CSV table of C-alpha atoms in Angstrom, one decimal:
chain,number,residue,atom,x,y,z
A,1,MET,CA,-225.4,-80.9,-173.8
A,2,ASP,CA,-224.2,-84.6,-173.4
A,3,GLN,CA,-226.6,-87.5,-174.0
A,4,LYS,CA,-227.3,-88.1,-170.4
A,5,THR,CA,-228.4,-84.8,-169.9
A,6,VAL,CA,-230.6,-84.9,-173.2
A,7,ASP,CA,-232.2,-88.2,-171.7
A,8,LYS,CA,-232.9,-86.6,-168.4
A,9,LYS,CA,-234.6,-83.6,-170.1
A,10,ALA,CA,-236.9,-86.0,-172.2
A,11,ALA,CA,-237.9,-87.9,-169.1
A,12,LEU,CA,-238.5,-84.5,-167.1
A,13,ILE,CA,-240.8,-83.4,-170.2
A,14,SER,CA,-242.8,-86.7,-169.9
A,15,ALA,CA,-243.0,-86.4,-166.2
A,16,ILE,CA,-244.3,-82.7,-166.7
A,17,ASP,CA,-246.9,-83.8,-169.2
A,18,ARG,CA,-248.2,-86.3,-166.6
A,19,CYS,CA,-248.1,-84.0,-163.8
A,20,GLN,CA,-251.5,-82.7,-162.5
A,21,ASN,CA,-250.2,-81.1,-159.2
A,22,PRO,CA,-250.6,-77.2,-159.7
A,23,PHE,CA,-248.2,-76.6,-156.9
A,24,ILE,CA,-245.4,-78.5,-158.5
A,25,ILE,CA,-246.1,-76.9,-161.8
A,26,ALA,CA,-245.9,-73.4,-160.1
A,27,GLN,CA,-242.7,-74.4,-158.6
A,28,MET,CA,-241.2,-75.4,-162.0
A,29,GLU,CA,-242.7,-72.3,-163.6
A,30,ALA,CA,-240.8,-70.1,-160.9
A,31,ILE,CA,-237.4,-72.1,-161.8
A,32,LEU,CA,-237.7,-71.7,-165.6
A,33,GLN,CA,-238.2,-68.0,-165.3
A,34,ARG,CA,-235.0,-67.9,-163.6
A,35,GLU,CA,-233.1,-69.8,-166.6
A,36,GLN,CA,-231.1,-66.6,-167.9
A,37,VAL,CA,-230.1,-65.6,-164.3
A,38,LEU,CA,-228.8,-69.2,-163.7
A,39,SER,CA,-227.3,-69.9,-167.0
A,40,PRO,CA,-223.7,-69.5,-166.0
A,41,ILE,CA,-224.2,-72.1,-163.2
A,42,GLY,CA,-225.3,-74.5,-166.2
A,43,LYS,CA,-222.1,-73.7,-168.3
A,44,LEU,CA,-219.8,-74.2,-165.2
A,45,SER,CA,-221.4,-77.6,-164.4
A,46,LYS,CA,-219.1,-79.6,-166.6
A,47,ASP,CA,-216.2,-78.5,-164.6
A,48,TYR,CA,-218.0,-78.8,-161.2
A,49,PRO,CA,-220.4,-81.8,-161.4
A,50,LEU,CA,-221.3,-80.8,-157.6
A,51,LEU,CA,-223.2,-78.1,-158.7
A,52,LEU,CA,-225.9,-80.8,-160.2
A,53,GLN,CA,-226.2,-82.5,-156.7
A,54,VAL,CA,-229.5,-80.8,-155.9
A,55,GLN,CA,-231.0,-83.8,-153.8
A,56,SER,CA,-231.5,-82.9,-150.1
A,57,ASN,CA,-229.9,-85.2,-147.5
A,58,ARG,CA,-232.9,-85.2,-145.2
A,59,ASP,CA,-233.5,-88.4,-143.4
A,60,ILE,CA,-237.3,-88.7,-142.5
A,61,SER,CA,-237.5,-92.4,-142.0
A,62,LEU,CA,-238.3,-93.8,-138.5
A,63,GLN,CA,-236.0,-96.3,-137.2
A,64,THR,CA,-236.6,-97.6,-133.8
A,65,GLY,CA,-235.8,-100.9,-131.9
A,66,LEU,CA,-232.2,-100.8,-133.5
A,67,ARG,CA,-229.9,-103.8,-132.5
A,68,ILE,CA,-226.6,-102.6,-131.1
A,69,LYS,CA,-223.9,-105.2,-130.6
A,70,ALA,CA,-222.2,-105.1,-127.3
A,71,VAL,CA,-218.7,-105.4,-128.7
A,72,ASN,CA,-216.8,-104.5,-125.5
A,73,LYS,CA,-217.2,-104.0,-121.8
A,74,LEU,CA,-218.2,-100.4,-122.3
A,75,THR,CA,-220.9,-100.9,-124.5
A,76,LYS,CA,-222.2,-103.9,-122.4
A,77,TYR,CA,-222.3,-101.7,-119.6
A,78,GLN,CA,-224.2,-99.2,-121.3
A,79,GLU,CA,-226.8,-101.8,-122.2
A,80,ILE,CA,-227.1,-102.7,-118.6
A,81,ILE,CA,-227.7,-99.3,-117.2
A,82,VAL,CA,-229.5,-97.5,-120.0
A,83,TRP,CA,-233.0,-98.4,-118.6
A,84,PRO,CA,-232.2,-98.0,-114.9
A,85,LYS,CA,-230.7,-94.7,-115.8
A,86,PHE,CA,-233.6,-93.4,-117.6
A,87,ILE,CA,-235.9,-94.1,-114.6
A,88,ILE,CA,-233.5,-92.4,-112.0
A,89,ALA,CA,-233.4,-89.4,-114.4
A,90,LEU,CA,-236.9,-89.2,-114.4
A,91,ILE,CA,-237.3,-89.5,-110.8
A,92,MET,CA,-234.9,-86.7,-110.4
A,93,LEU,CA,-236.9,-84.6,-112.8
A,94,VAL,CA,-240.0,-85.0,-110.6
A,95,ILE,CA,-238.0,-84.3,-107.5
A,96,ALA,CA,-236.6,-81.2,-109.2
A,97,ALA,CA,-240.1,-80.1,-110.1
A,98,ALA,CA,-241.3,-80.5,-106.6
A,99,ILE,CA,-238.2,-78.7,-105.1
A,100,ILE,CA,-237.9,-75.8,-107.6
A,101,ASN,CA,-241.7,-75.1,-107.8
A,102,ASN,CA,-242.1,-75.2,-104.0
A,103,PHE,CA,-239.2,-73.6,-102.7
A,104,SER,CA,-241.1,-70.6,-101.7
A,105,VAL,CA,-240.5,-67.3,-99.9
A,106,ASN,CA,-243.6,-66.2,-97.8
A,107,GLU,CA,-244.3,-63.0,-95.7
A,108,GLY,CA,-240.7,-62.4,-95.4
A,109,GLU,CA,-239.7,-65.8,-93.9
A,110,LEU,CA,-238.2,-68.8,-95.8
A,111,GLN,CA,-240.6,-71.6,-95.4
A,112,TYR,CA,-239.2,-75.4,-95.6
A,113,SER,CA,-241.0,-78.6,-95.2
A,114,SER,CA,-239.5,-81.5,-94.2
A,115,PHE,CA,-240.8,-83.4,-97.0
A,116,ILE,CA,-238.9,-81.0,-99.4
A,117,SER,CA,-235.8,-81.5,-97.4
A,118,SER,CA,-236.1,-85.1,-97.8
A,119,LEU,CA,-236.5,-84.8,-101.5
A,120,ALA,CA,-233.3,-82.6,-101.7
A,121,VAL,CA,-231.6,-85.4,-99.7
A,122,ILE,CA,-232.7,-88.3,-102.1
A,123,TYR,CA,-231.7,-85.9,-105.1
A,124,GLY,CA,-228.3,-85.7,-103.7
A,125,LEU,CA,-227.9,-89.4,-103.4
A,126,LEU,CA,-229.3,-90.1,-106.7
A,127,TRP,CA,-226.8,-87.5,-108.0
A,128,GLY,CA,-223.8,-89.5,-106.6
A,129,LEU,CA,-225.0,-92.4,-108.8
A,130,PHE,CA,-224.5,-90.2,-111.8
A,131,VAL,CA,-221.1,-89.5,-110.5
A,132,LEU,CA,-220.3,-93.2,-110.1
A,133,ASP,CA,-221.6,-93.9,-113.7
A,134,ALA,CA,-219.5,-91.2,-115.3
A,135,LEU,CA,-216.5,-92.5,-113.3
A,136,MET,CA,-217.3,-96.0,-114.5
A,137,VAL,CA,-217.5,-95.1,-118.1
A,138,ILE,CA,-214.2,-93.1,-117.8
A,139,PHE,CA,-212.5,-96.3,-116.4
A,140,LEU,CA,-213.8,-98.7,-118.9
A,141,ALA,CA,-212.9,-96.6,-121.8
A,142,TYR,CA,-209.5,-96.0,-120.3
A,143,THR,CA,-208.7,-99.7,-119.5
A,144,ASN,CA,-210.2,-101.0,-122.7
A,145,LYS,CA,-208.6,-98.3,-124.8
A,146,ILE,CA,-211.9,-97.2,-126.3
A,147,LYS,CA,-212.5,-93.7,-127.6
A,148,ILE,CA,-216.0,-92.3,-126.5
A,149,ALA,CA,-217.7,-90.1,-129.1
A,150,GLN,CA,-217.0,-86.5,-128.1
A,151,SER,CA,-220.8,-85.3,-128.3
A,152,SER,CA,-221.7,-88.3,-126.0
A,153,PHE,CA,-218.8,-87.6,-123.7
A,154,ILE,CA,-220.0,-84.0,-123.4
A,155,ARG,CA,-223.4,-84.9,-122.7
A,156,LYS,CA,-222.3,-87.2,-119.8
A,157,LEU,CA,-220.5,-84.3,-118.3
A,158,LEU,CA,-223.7,-82.2,-118.6
A,159,CYS,CA,-225.6,-84.8,-116.9
A,160,LEU,CA,-223.6,-84.2,-113.8
A,161,ILE,CA,-224.8,-80.6,-113.8
A,162,PHE,CA,-228.2,-81.7,-114.2
A,163,PRO,CA,-228.8,-85.3,-114.3
A,164,PRO,CA,-232.3,-85.4,-115.8
A,165,ILE,CA,-230.7,-84.5,-119.1
A,166,ALA,CA,-230.0,-88.4,-119.1
A,167,ILE,CA,-233.5,-88.7,-120.2
A,168,GLY,CA,-232.4,-88.8,-123.7
A,169,GLN,CA,-229.2,-91.1,-123.8
A,170,ARG,CA,-227.2,-91.1,-126.7
A,171,HIS,CA,-224.7,-94.2,-127.5
A,172,LEU,CA,-221.3,-94.0,-126.3
A,173,LEU,CA,-219.7,-95.1,-129.6
A,174,GLU,CA,-222.3,-94.3,-132.1
A,175,PRO,CA,-223.7,-90.9,-131.1
A,176,GLU,CA,-226.4,-90.8,-133.9
A,177,LYS,CA,-228.4,-93.3,-131.9
A,178,ILE,CA,-230.5,-92.6,-129.1
A,179,TRP,CA,-232.3,-94.8,-126.6
A,180,LEU,CA,-236.0,-94.1,-125.7
A,181,PRO,CA,-238.4,-96.0,-123.6
A,182,PHE,CA,-240.6,-98.2,-125.7
A,183,TYR,CA,-238.5,-97.3,-128.8
A,184,ALA,CA,-235.2,-98.9,-127.6
A,185,TRP,CA,-232.1,-97.8,-129.8
A,186,SER,CA,-233.4,-95.3,-132.3
A,187,LYS,CA,-231.7,-93.2,-135.0
A,188,CYS,CA,-231.5,-89.6,-134.4
A,189,ASN,CA,-233.1,-88.2,-137.3
A,190,GLU,CA,-235.8,-85.7,-138.7
A,191,GLY,CA,-238.3,-88.7,-138.8
A,192,LEU,CA,-237.9,-89.5,-135.2
A,193,PHE,CA,-238.0,-85.9,-134.3
A,194,ASN,CA,-241.2,-85.3,-136.0
A,195,HIS,CA,-242.8,-88.4,-134.8
A,196,LEU,CA,-242.1,-87.5,-131.2
A,197,LYS,CA,-243.1,-84.0,-131.7
A,198,LYS,CA,-246.3,-85.1,-133.1
A,199,GLN,CA,-246.9,-87.4,-130.2
A,200,PHE,CA,-246.5,-84.8,-127.8
A,201,SER,CA,-248.5,-82.0,-129.5
A,202,ILE,CA,-252.0,-82.8,-128.0
A,203,PRO,CA,-250.9,-83.8,-124.6
A,204,MET,CA,-248.9,-80.7,-124.3
A,205,ILE,CA,-252.0,-78.4,-125.3
A,206,VAL,CA,-254.0,-80.0,-122.7
A,207,ILE,CA,-251.1,-79.7,-120.0
A,208,ALA,CA,-250.6,-75.9,-120.9
A,209,LEU,CA,-254.5,-75.3,-120.6
A,210,LEU,CA,-254.1,-76.1,-116.9
A,211,ILE,CA,-252.6,-72.8,-116.6
A,212,ILE,CA,-256.1,-71.2,-117.1
A,213,PRO,CA,-257.9,-72.3,-114.0
A,214,VAL,CA,-254.5,-71.6,-112.1
A,215,LEU,CA,-254.6,-68.0,-113.2
A,216,LEU,CA,-258.3,-67.7,-112.6
A,217,ILE,CA,-258.0,-68.8,-109.2
A,218,GLU,CA,-255.0,-66.6,-108.3
A,219,TRP,CA,-256.7,-63.5,-109.7
A,220,GLN,CA,-260.2,-63.8,-108.8
A,221,PHE,CA,-261.3,-66.9,-106.7
A,222,TYR,CA,-258.6,-67.6,-104.5
A,223,GLU,CA,-260.5,-66.9,-101.0
A,224,ALA,CA,-263.6,-68.5,-102.3
A,225,VAL,CA,-261.8,-71.8,-103.6
A,226,GLU,CA,-259.7,-72.1,-100.5
A,227,THR,CA,-262.7,-71.8,-98.3
A,228,PHE,CA,-264.8,-74.2,-100.5
A,229,LEU,CA,-261.9,-76.9,-100.3
A,230,ASN,CA,-260.9,-76.0,-96.8
A,231,THR,CA,-257.2,-76.7,-97.6
A,232,ASP,CA,-254.0,-74.9,-98.2
A,233,LEU,CA,-254.7,-73.9,-101.9
A,234,SER,CA,-251.2,-72.6,-102.4
A,235,LEU,CA,-249.9,-76.2,-102.0
A,236,ILE,CA,-252.4,-77.4,-104.8
A,237,LEU,CA,-251.6,-74.6,-107.1
A,238,GLY,CA,-247.9,-75.4,-106.6
A,239,LEU,CA,-248.4,-79.0,-107.4
A,240,VAL,CA,-250.4,-78.1,-110.6
A,241,GLN,CA,-247.6,-75.7,-111.7
A,242,GLY,CA,-244.9,-78.1,-110.8
A,243,PHE,CA,-246.7,-80.7,-112.9
A,244,ILE,CA,-246.8,-78.2,-115.9
A,245,TRP,CA,-243.1,-77.4,-115.4
A,246,LEU,CA,-242.4,-81.1,-115.4
A,247,ALA,CA,-244.1,-81.8,-118.5
A,248,PHE,CA,-242.5,-78.9,-120.6
A,249,THR,CA,-239.0,-79.9,-119.3
A,250,PHE,CA,-239.5,-83.5,-120.2
A,251,GLU,CA,-240.5,-82.7,-123.6
A,252,PHE,CA,-237.7,-80.1,-124.0
A,253,LEU,CA,-235.0,-82.3,-122.7
A,254,LEU,CA,-236.2,-85.4,-124.9
A,255,LEU,CA,-236.5,-83.5,-128.1
A,256,ILE,CA,-233.5,-81.4,-127.8
A,257,ALA,CA,-231.5,-84.7,-127.3
A,258,ILE,CA,-232.9,-85.9,-130.7
A,259,ALA,CA,-232.6,-82.6,-132.4
A,260,ASN,CA,-229.2,-82.5,-134.5
A,261,ASP,CA,-229.5,-78.8,-134.8
A,262,LYS,CA,-229.9,-77.9,-131.0
A,263,PHE,CA,-229.4,-74.1,-131.5
A,264,ASN,CA,-232.1,-73.9,-134.1
A,265,TYR,CA,-234.5,-75.9,-131.9
A,266,ILE,CA,-233.8,-73.7,-128.8
A,267,LYS,CA,-234.5,-70.6,-131.0
A,268,LYS,CA,-237.7,-72.2,-132.2
A,269,ASN,CA,-238.9,-73.1,-128.6
A,270,TRP,CA,-237.6,-70.2,-126.6
A,271,ILE,CA,-240.8,-69.7,-124.8
A,272,ASP,CA,-240.6,-73.3,-123.5
A,273,LEU,CA,-237.0,-72.6,-122.5
A,274,LEU,CA,-238.2,-69.7,-120.5
A,275,ILE,CA,-241.0,-71.6,-118.9
A,276,ILE,CA,-238.2,-74.0,-117.7
A,277,LEU,CA,-235.7,-71.6,-116.7
A,278,LEU,CA,-237.7,-68.8,-114.9
A,279,PRO,CA,-238.3,-71.1,-111.8
A,280,PHE,CA,-234.5,-71.8,-111.6
A,281,VAL,CA,-233.9,-67.9,-111.4
A,282,SER,CA,-236.4,-67.8,-108.7
A,283,PHE,CA,-235.1,-71.0,-107.0
A,284,VAL,CA,-231.5,-69.7,-106.9
A,285,ARG,CA,-232.6,-66.1,-105.6
A,286,SER,CA,-234.3,-67.9,-102.8
A,287,LEU,CA,-231.3,-70.0,-102.1
A,288,ARG,CA,-229.3,-66.8,-101.8
A,289,LEU,CA,-231.8,-65.3,-99.5
A,290,VAL,CA,-231.0,-68.1,-97.1
A,291,LYS,CA,-228.0,-66.1,-96.2
A,292,VAL,CA,-229.4,-62.8,-95.9
A,293,ALA,CA,-231.1,-61.7,-92.7
A,294,LYS,CA,-232.4,-58.2,-93.6
A,295,ILE,CA,-236.2,-58.1,-94.1
A,296,THR,CA,-235.8,-55.5,-96.8
A,297,GLN,CA,-233.7,-57.9,-98.8
A,298,LEU,CA,-236.1,-60.6,-98.1
A,299,SER,CA,-238.9,-58.4,-99.3
A,300,ARG,CA,-237.1,-57.6,-102.5
A,301,GLY,CA,-236.4,-61.2,-103.1
A,302,TYR,CA,-240.0,-62.0,-102.6
A,303,LYS,CA,-241.2,-59.5,-105.0
A,304,LEU,CA,-238.9,-60.7,-107.6
A,305,ARG,CA,-239.9,-64.3,-107.2
A,306,ALA,CA,-243.4,-63.1,-107.6
A,307,LEU,CA,-242.7,-61.3,-110.8
A,308,LEU,CA,-240.9,-64.3,-112.3
A,309,MET,CA,-243.7,-66.6,-111.4
A,310,LYS,CA,-246.1,-64.5,-112.9
A,311,ALA,CA,-243.7,-64.0,-116.1
A,312,ARG,CA,-243.9,-67.8,-116.4
A,313,GLU,CA,-247.4,-68.3,-116.1
A,314,GLY,CA,-247.6,-65.7,-118.9
A,315,PHE,CA,-245.2,-67.8,-121.0
A,316,ILE,CA,-247.3,-71.1,-120.5
A,317,PHE,CA,-250.5,-69.2,-121.5
A,318,ALA,CA,-248.7,-67.8,-124.5
A,319,SER,CA,-247.3,-71.4,-125.1
A,320,PHE,CA,-250.8,-73.0,-125.0
A,321,PHE,CA,-252.2,-70.6,-127.6
A,322,TYR,CA,-249.1,-71.2,-129.8
A,323,ARG,CA,-249.5,-74.9,-129.7
A,324,LEU,CA,-253.2,-74.7,-130.3
A,325,LEU,CA,-252.6,-72.3,-133.4
A,326,ALA,CA,-250.0,-75.0,-134.5
A,327,VAL,CA,-252.7,-77.5,-135.0
A,328,LYS,CA,-255.0,-75.2,-137.0
A,329,PRO,CA,-254.7,-75.7,-140.8
A,330,ASP,CA,-255.2,-72.1,-141.7
A,331,TYR,CA,-252.6,-71.0,-139.4
A,332,GLN,CA,-250.2,-73.8,-140.3
A,333,ILE,CA,-250.5,-72.9,-144.2
A,334,LYS,CA,-249.8,-69.3,-143.6
A,335,LYS,CA,-246.9,-70.0,-141.4
A,336,MET,CA,-245.3,-72.7,-143.7
A,337,MET,CA,-245.9,-70.5,-146.6
A,338,LYS,CA,-244.3,-67.5,-145.1
A,339,LYS,CA,-241.3,-69.6,-144.1
A,340,LEU,CA,-241.1,-71.2,-147.7
A,341,ASN,CA,-241.0,-67.9,-149.2
A,342,GLU,CA,-238.4,-66.7,-146.9
A,343,ASN,CA,-236.3,-69.9,-147.8
A,344,GLN,CA,-236.8,-69.1,-151.5
A,345,LYS,CA,-235.7,-65.8,-151.2
A,346,GLU,CA,-232.5,-66.9,-149.5
A,347,ARG,CA,-232.1,-69.6,-151.9
A,348,GLU,CA,-232.2,-67.3,-154.9
A,349,ILE,CA,-229.9,-64.8,-153.4
A,350,ILE,CA,-227.4,-67.7,-153.0
A,351,GLU,CA,-228.0,-68.8,-156.5
A,352,GLU,CA,-227.6,-65.4,-157.6
A,353,ASP,CA,-224.2,-65.1,-156.0
A,354,LEU,CA,-223.2,-68.6,-157.2
A,355,ALA,CA,-224.2,-67.3,-160.8
A,356,LYS,CA,-221.9,-64.5,-160.5
A,357,LEU,CA,-219.0,-66.5,-159.3
A,358,SER,CA,-219.7,-68.8,-162.1
A,359,SER,CA,-219.8,-66.1,-164.8
A,360,TRP,CA,-216.2,-65.1,-163.3
A,361,LEU,CA,-215.0,-68.6,-163.4
A,362,ASN,CA,-216.2,-69.1,-167.0
A,363,LYS,CA,-214.5,-65.9,-168.2
A,364,ARG,CA,-211.3,-66.8,-166.4
A,365,ASN,CA,-211.4,-70.2,-168.2
A,366,THR,CA,-212.1,-68.7,-171.6
A,367,ASP,CA,-209.2,-66.1,-171.0
A,368,GLN,CA,-206.7,-69.0,-170.2
A,369,GLN,CA,-208.1,-70.9,-173.3
A,370,ASP,CA,-207.2,-67.8,-175.6
A,371,LEU,CA,-203.8,-67.5,-174.2
């Protein structure tokens, strides 16, 4: 054991003497119980210093309001367009919510309103602005010989498919930075993600809670409420569900834009994703029915849409309870400890595999020295 390691050990012993945290003491005790299993790794650490790099590379700092120099025409253009682009993307998301959630099939006939048709036209015109934006970016990058970050370029192409994705705009040259309203350019890291997730938590619980009166009215009190209000209740319920969809979609698009591990985010928030996608399935199904004249097919399409809408309502209801449980301390502790134990088990398996490899390398080195 070299002097540096001896000094570290002495400092650690001193820190243990001062430690009053039973959780940390329990963690250290668990590690020391595995000393014999991990001893081959310690022997190999002289040849592989990488084994001693146990610090995590998490970045939980909140870095907002970052200044980015507009060093060329492309970055100057992005600085000018970033705020208007966010507003347009948000408007298009609102329009999408109105169209998707109100495009309905009723009694075997397709019902369109002039208002929804007008919204579709506006959406198409605004989509044209995103096409022009993409062409402008490509033109500026080509003429100024600027290489756009691959992830930012892919995201820009995805915006042509669904422009509201531009709610979370990454920098074209520095993709680790994202522009957010009231935060300006911010660093995409765990700190920003956790901060925004916390900001969304309570409002999203309240919004998800709106599905309860919708379900009660649809299942039990539809005629009574419609008579009392003396209006078309389906329109009001459609607006409420459209607002819920809008909120879930906005949160999802913003957080997935920040998340570095997007697949993991989708895996953890699959309920929210289903809430967002189910109306799309119904919408596409309804569009297909525009070309179909047979009443039987219209009827089947209506039944499918009704089933999808009920499924979405169920997922919103489930999301409400999941989010509600997420703020309860007991549930959070159990959930986190379960995850911690799973991660610890996985860590121990990896360490044991590493120890086996270390034993083999130590044996090989010894054999080579004997030769």
